[in-house]
Amino acid sequence: YELSRVTSGDFTLEQRPVDAARILREACLDHYSLFEQARLEMEVRIPETQMIILGNEEALIRVFGNLLQNGIRYARNRLSVGLEEEKDSIRITFSNDITPEQELPDPSRLFDRFYVQERSRSQGGTGLGLTISRSLAEHMQGTVTAEYSGEKENRFLVFILQFPKG
């Protein structure tokens, strides 16, 4: 239901200036017990200063939550969250280490509706969280992409959110 709602042509979000840094800090704190349960090493690089974007707080909470849950579900040992200010935008990254078997030829497929890897089927993934996240980000004039970094034995899946400054 939520996917069809946010991807419909008449869906709109009320937007106003919001502090992406504060919302991201709170999302990380809200998920802290899940990181502990998954025994993940977590690195958080979020400045204490405000980072204002034009967006919707509830939608941003959902996007951050989906990306954090994805990292918790699929990271081997580590999850890193970062936020930095660029010239005209705010860049937010969610990076988790992966096994060679988790790597896809095209990581953008992770945003396809209902796409799940074999490993995810036993972990409760529906394949909708990333699709919803991309749609919500786009409704806030943002983008979300996925790419790989690192070497074969030290490989990371990195989700990059980019929003214009507010």
PDB file of C-alpha atoms in Angstrom:
ATOM      1  CA  TYR A   1       0.000   0.000   0.000  1.00  0.00           C
ATOM      2  CA  GLU A   2       2.677   2.485   0.988  1.00  0.00           C
ATOM      3  CA  LEU A   3       4.668   1.835  -2.176  1.00  0.00           C
ATOM      4  CA  SER A   4       1.660   2.459  -4.408  1.00  0.00           C
ATOM      5  CA  ARG A   5       0.859   5.602  -2.424  1.00  0.00           C
ATOM      6  CA  VAL A   6       4.329   7.185  -2.684  1.00  0.00           C
ATOM      7  CA  THR A   7       4.786   6.259  -6.349  1.00  0.00           C
ATOM      8  CA  SER A   8       1.391   7.533  -7.489  1.00  0.00           C
ATOM      9  CA  GLY A   9       1.381  10.630  -9.655  1.00  0.00           C
ATOM     10  CA  ASP A  10      -0.663  12.689  -7.196  1.00  0.00           C
ATOM     11  CA  PHE A  11       1.476  12.019  -4.091  1.00  0.00           C
ATOM     12  CA  THR A  12       2.973  15.174  -2.568  1.00  0.00           C
ATOM     13  CA  LEU A  13       5.000  15.929   0.528  1.00  0.00           C
ATOM     14  CA  GLU A  14       4.721  19.123   2.504  1.00  0.00           C
ATOM     15  CA  GLN A  15       8.255  20.452   2.535  1.00  0.00           C
ATOM     16  CA  ARG A  16       9.997  22.930   4.768  1.00  0.00           C
ATOM     17  CA  PRO A  17      13.553  23.455   6.030  1.00  0.00           C
ATOM     18  CA  VAL A  18      14.612  20.500   8.206  1.00  0.00           C
ATOM     19  CA  ASP A  19      17.878  19.662   9.951  1.00  0.00           C
ATOM     20  CA  ALA A  20      19.056  16.458   8.256  1.00  0.00           C
ATOM     21  CA  ALA A  21      21.939  16.090  10.748  1.00  0.00           C
ATOM     22  CA  ARG A  22      19.602  16.071  13.761  1.00  0.00           C
ATOM     23  CA  ILE A  23      17.199  13.636  12.142  1.00  0.00           C
ATOM     24  CA  LEU A  24      20.045  11.301  11.149  1.00  0.00           C
ATOM     25  CA  ARG A  25      21.548  11.393  14.667  1.00  0.00           C
ATOM     26  CA  GLU A  26      18.143  10.536  16.136  1.00  0.00           C
ATOM     27  CA  ALA A  27      17.609   7.715  13.619  1.00  0.00           C
ATOM     28  CA  CYS A  28      20.986   6.200  14.534  1.00  0.00           C
ATOM     29  CA  LEU A  29      20.126   6.400  18.236  1.00  0.00           C
ATOM     30  CA  ASP A  30      16.696   4.874  17.614  1.00  0.00           C
ATOM     31  CA  HIS A  31      18.365   1.883  15.899  1.00  0.00           C
ATOM     32  CA  TYR A  32      21.227   1.500  18.383  1.00  0.00           C
ATOM     33  CA  SER A  33      19.803  -1.571  20.148  1.00  0.00           C
ATOM     34  CA  LEU A  34      19.383  -3.308  16.769  1.00  0.00           C
ATOM     35  CA  PHE A  35      23.065  -2.648  15.998  1.00  0.00           C
ATOM     36  CA  GLU A  36      23.991  -4.190  19.335  1.00  0.00           C
ATOM     37  CA  GLN A  37      21.762  -7.228  18.748  1.00  0.00           C
ATOM     38  CA  ALA A  38      23.356  -7.750  15.320  1.00  0.00           C
ATOM     39  CA  ARG A  39      26.813  -7.300  16.910  1.00  0.00           C
ATOM     40  CA  LEU A  40      27.766  -4.717  14.332  1.00  0.00           C
ATOM     41  CA  GLU A  41      30.579  -2.253  14.657  1.00  0.00           C
ATOM     42  CA  MET A  42      29.070   1.145  13.946  1.00  0.00           C
ATOM     43  CA  GLU A  43      30.853   4.292  12.862  1.00  0.00           C
ATOM     44  CA  VAL A  44      28.878   7.537  12.819  1.00  0.00           C
ATOM     45  CA  ARG A  45      30.266  10.731  11.292  1.00  0.00           C
ATOM     46  CA  ILE A  46      27.601  13.400  11.674  1.00  0.00           C
ATOM     47  CA  PRO A  47      28.594  17.005  12.415  1.00  0.00           C
ATOM     48  CA  GLU A  48      27.074  18.680  15.454  1.00  0.00           C
ATOM     49  CA  THR A  49      26.102  21.659  13.282  1.00  0.00           C
ATOM     50  CA  GLN A  50      22.781  21.965  11.530  1.00  0.00           C
ATOM     51  CA  MET A  51      22.587  20.706   7.943  1.00  0.00           C
ATOM     52  CA  ILE A  52      19.414  22.154   6.488  1.00  0.00           C
ATOM     53  CA  ILE A  53      17.606  20.698   3.491  1.00  0.00           C
ATOM     54  CA  LEU A  54      14.172  21.446   2.107  1.00  0.00           C
ATOM     55  CA  GLY A  55      12.283  18.273   2.926  1.00  0.00           C
ATOM     56  CA  ASN A  56       9.731  16.461   5.010  1.00  0.00           C
ATOM     57  CA  GLU A  57      10.776  15.264   8.466  1.00  0.00           C
ATOM     58  CA  GLU A  58       8.563  12.160   8.514  1.00  0.00           C
ATOM     59  CA  ALA A  59       9.722  11.099   5.042  1.00  0.00           C
ATOM     60  CA  LEU A  60      13.366  11.656   5.998  1.00  0.00           C
ATOM     61  CA  ILE A  61      12.907   9.548   9.146  1.00  0.00           C
ATOM     62  CA  ARG A  62      11.478   6.759   6.951  1.00  0.00           C
ATOM     63  CA  VAL A  63      14.320   6.968   4.407  1.00  0.00           C
ATOM     64  CA  PHE A  64      17.019   6.930   7.104  1.00  0.00           C
ATOM     65  CA  GLY A  65      15.264   4.095   8.939  1.00  0.00           C
ATOM     66  CA  ASN A  66      14.998   1.984   5.785  1.00  0.00           C
ATOM     67  CA  LEU A  67      18.679   2.455   4.953  1.00  0.00           C
ATOM     68  CA  LEU A  68      19.765   1.708   8.527  1.00  0.00           C
ATOM     69  CA  GLN A  69      17.603  -1.434   8.642  1.00  0.00           C
ATOM     70  CA  ASN A  70      19.055  -2.546   5.322  1.00  0.00           C
ATOM     71  CA  GLY A  71      22.557  -2.160   6.747  1.00  0.00           C
ATOM     72  CA  ILE A  72      21.649  -4.006   9.939  1.00  0.00           C
ATOM     73  CA  ARG A  73      20.130  -6.843   7.929  1.00  0.00           C
ATOM     74  CA  TYR A  74      22.972  -7.312   5.418  1.00  0.00           C
ATOM     75  CA  ALA A  75      26.221  -6.034   6.967  1.00  0.00           C
ATOM     76  CA  ARG A  76      28.802  -8.650   7.852  1.00  0.00           C
ATOM     77  CA  ASN A  77      30.502  -6.755  10.664  1.00  0.00           C
ATOM     78  CA  ARG A  78      30.414  -2.991  10.095  1.00  0.00           C
ATOM     79  CA  LEU A  79      28.073  -0.170   9.244  1.00  0.00           C
ATOM     80  CA  SER A  80      29.220   3.371   8.698  1.00  0.00           C
ATOM     81  CA  VAL A  81      26.923   6.404   8.502  1.00  0.00           C
ATOM     82  CA  GLY A  82      28.193   9.796   7.401  1.00  0.00           C
ATOM     83  CA  LEU A  83      26.869  13.228   6.587  1.00  0.00           C
ATOM     84  CA  GLU A  84      28.843  15.978   4.926  1.00  0.00           C
ATOM     85  CA  GLU A  85      28.185  19.350   3.411  1.00  0.00           C
ATOM     86  CA  GLU A  86      29.200  19.874  -0.184  1.00  0.00           C
ATOM     87  CA  LYS A  87      29.103  23.088  -2.199  1.00  0.00           C
ATOM     88  CA  ASP A  88      25.399  22.994  -3.093  1.00  0.00           C
ATOM     89  CA  SER A  89      24.186  19.845  -1.376  1.00  0.00           C
ATOM     90  CA  ILE A  90      24.134  17.612   1.670  1.00  0.00           C
ATOM     91  CA  ARG A  91      25.574  14.125   1.107  1.00  0.00           C
ATOM     92  CA  ILE A  92      24.596  11.241   3.396  1.00  0.00           C
ATOM     93  CA  THR A  93      26.211   7.820   3.132  1.00  0.00           C
ATOM     94  CA  PHE A  94      25.308   4.430   4.558  1.00  0.00           C
ATOM     95  CA  SER A  95      28.108   1.923   4.010  1.00  0.00           C
ATOM     96  CA  ASN A  96      28.170  -1.705   5.110  1.00  0.00           C
ATOM     97  CA  ASP A  97      30.672  -4.478   4.532  1.00  0.00           C
ATOM     98  CA  ILE A  98      29.446  -7.357   2.396  1.00  0.00           C
ATOM     99  CA  THR A  99      30.497 -10.838   1.384  1.00  0.00           C
ATOM    100  CA  PRO A 100      31.538 -11.521  -2.235  1.00  0.00           C
ATOM    101  CA  GLU A 101      28.306 -13.503  -2.699  1.00  0.00           C
ATOM    102  CA  GLN A 102      26.207 -10.413  -1.918  1.00  0.00           C
ATOM    103  CA  GLU A 103      27.705  -8.339  -4.723  1.00  0.00           C
ATOM    104  CA  LEU A 104      25.517  -7.795  -7.788  1.00  0.00           C
ATOM    105  CA  PRO A 105      26.693  -6.825 -11.264  1.00  0.00           C
ATOM    106  CA  ASP A 106      24.402  -3.772 -11.047  1.00  0.00           C
ATOM    107  CA  PRO A 107      23.724  -2.447  -7.518  1.00  0.00           C
ATOM    108  CA  SER A 108      20.987  -0.129  -8.827  1.00  0.00           C
ATOM    109  CA  ARG A 109      18.803  -3.273  -9.068  1.00  0.00           C
ATOM    110  CA  LEU A 110      18.470  -3.079  -5.274  1.00  0.00           C
ATOM    111  CA  PHE A 111      15.935  -0.262  -5.842  1.00  0.00           C
ATOM    112  CA  ASP A 112      13.725  -2.411  -8.101  1.00  0.00           C
ATOM    113  CA  ARG A 113      10.300  -3.267  -6.695  1.00  0.00           C
ATOM    114  CA  PHE A 114      10.280  -6.538  -4.780  1.00  0.00           C
ATOM    115  CA  TYR A 115      13.937  -7.263  -5.605  1.00  0.00           C
ATOM    116  CA  VAL A 116      15.494  -9.515  -2.958  1.00  0.00           C
ATOM    117  CA  GLN A 117      18.664 -11.531  -3.011  1.00  0.00           C
ATOM    118  CA  GLU A 118      18.548 -15.186  -1.974  1.00  0.00           C
ATOM    119  CA  ARG A 119      20.168 -14.364   1.370  1.00  0.00           C
ATOM    120  CA  SER A 120      17.470 -11.843   2.255  1.00  0.00           C
ATOM    121  CA  ARG A 121      14.579 -14.300   2.043  1.00  0.00           C
ATOM    122  CA  SER A 122      15.488 -15.806   5.380  1.00  0.00           C
ATOM    123  CA  GLN A 123      15.894 -12.374   6.977  1.00  0.00           C
ATOM    124  CA  GLY A 124      12.449 -10.905   6.460  1.00  0.00           C
ATOM    125  CA  GLY A 125      13.196  -8.540   3.565  1.00  0.00           C
ATOM    126  CA  THR A 126      10.265  -7.669   1.297  1.00  0.00           C
ATOM    127  CA  GLY A 127      12.270  -5.805  -1.319  1.00  0.00           C
ATOM    128  CA  LEU A 128      10.217  -2.621  -0.880  1.00  0.00           C
ATOM    129  CA  GLY A 129      12.186  -0.509   1.618  1.00  0.00           C
ATOM    130  CA  LEU A 130      14.784   0.734  -0.842  1.00  0.00           C
ATOM    131  CA  THR A 131      12.168   1.370  -3.529  1.00  0.00           C
ATOM    132  CA  ILE A 132      10.128   3.460  -1.075  1.00  0.00           C
ATOM    133  CA  SER A 133      13.278   5.278   0.074  1.00  0.00           C
ATOM    134  CA  ARG A 134      14.194   6.246  -3.480  1.00  0.00           C
ATOM    135  CA  SER A 135      10.683   7.506  -4.201  1.00  0.00           C
ATOM    136  CA  LEU A 136      10.541   9.573  -0.987  1.00  0.00           C
ATOM    137  CA  ALA A 137      14.006  11.047  -1.658  1.00  0.00           C
ATOM    138  CA  GLU A 138      12.955  12.026  -5.172  1.00  0.00           C
ATOM    139  CA  HIS A 139       9.812  13.712  -3.808  1.00  0.00           C
ATOM    140  CA  MET A 140      12.199  15.882  -1.740  1.00  0.00           C
ATOM    141  CA  GLN A 141      14.320  16.718  -4.835  1.00  0.00           C
ATOM    142  CA  GLY A 142      16.986  14.274  -3.659  1.00  0.00           C
ATOM    143  CA  THR A 143      18.653  11.237  -5.127  1.00  0.00           C
ATOM    144  CA  VAL A 144      19.724   7.893  -3.716  1.00  0.00           C
ATOM    145  CA  THR A 145      22.201   5.630  -5.471  1.00  0.00           C
ATOM    146  CA  ALA A 146      24.109   2.450  -4.637  1.00  0.00           C
ATOM    147  CA  GLU A 147      27.693   1.554  -5.476  1.00  0.00           C
ATOM    148  CA  TYR A 148      30.505  -0.677  -4.298  1.00  0.00           C
ATOM    149  CA  SER A 149      33.821   0.372  -2.821  1.00  0.00           C
ATOM    150  CA  GLY A 150      36.894  -1.371  -1.491  1.00  0.00           C
ATOM    151  CA  GLU A 151      38.770  -4.488  -2.512  1.00  0.00           C
ATOM    152  CA  LYS A 152      37.467  -8.041  -2.869  1.00  0.00           C
ATOM    153  CA  GLU A 153      37.972  -9.145   0.743  1.00  0.00           C
ATOM    154  CA  ASN A 154      37.128  -5.714   2.158  1.00  0.00           C
ATOM    155  CA  ARG A 155      34.109  -4.820  -0.002  1.00  0.00           C
ATOM    156  CA  PHE A 156      31.393  -2.314   0.940  1.00  0.00           C
ATOM    157  CA  LEU A 157      27.943  -1.531  -0.378  1.00  0.00           C
ATOM    158  CA  VAL A 158      27.456   2.228  -0.186  1.00  0.00           C
ATOM    159  CA  PHE A 159      24.116   4.013  -0.427  1.00  0.00           C
ATOM    160  CA  ILE A 160      24.491   7.711  -1.221  1.00  0.00           C
ATOM    161  CA  LEU A 161      21.717  10.195  -0.537  1.00  0.00           C
ATOM    162  CA  GLN A 162      22.130  13.667  -1.964  1.00  0.00           C
ATOM    163  CA  PHE A 163      19.831  16.601  -1.207  1.00  0.00           C
ATOM    164  CA  PRO A 164      20.077  20.239  -2.283  1.00  0.00           C
ATOM    165  CA  LYS A 165      20.802  22.598   0.593  1.00  0.00           C
ATOM    166  CA  GLY A 166      17.652  24.182   1.990  1.00  0.00           C
TER     167      GLY A 166
END
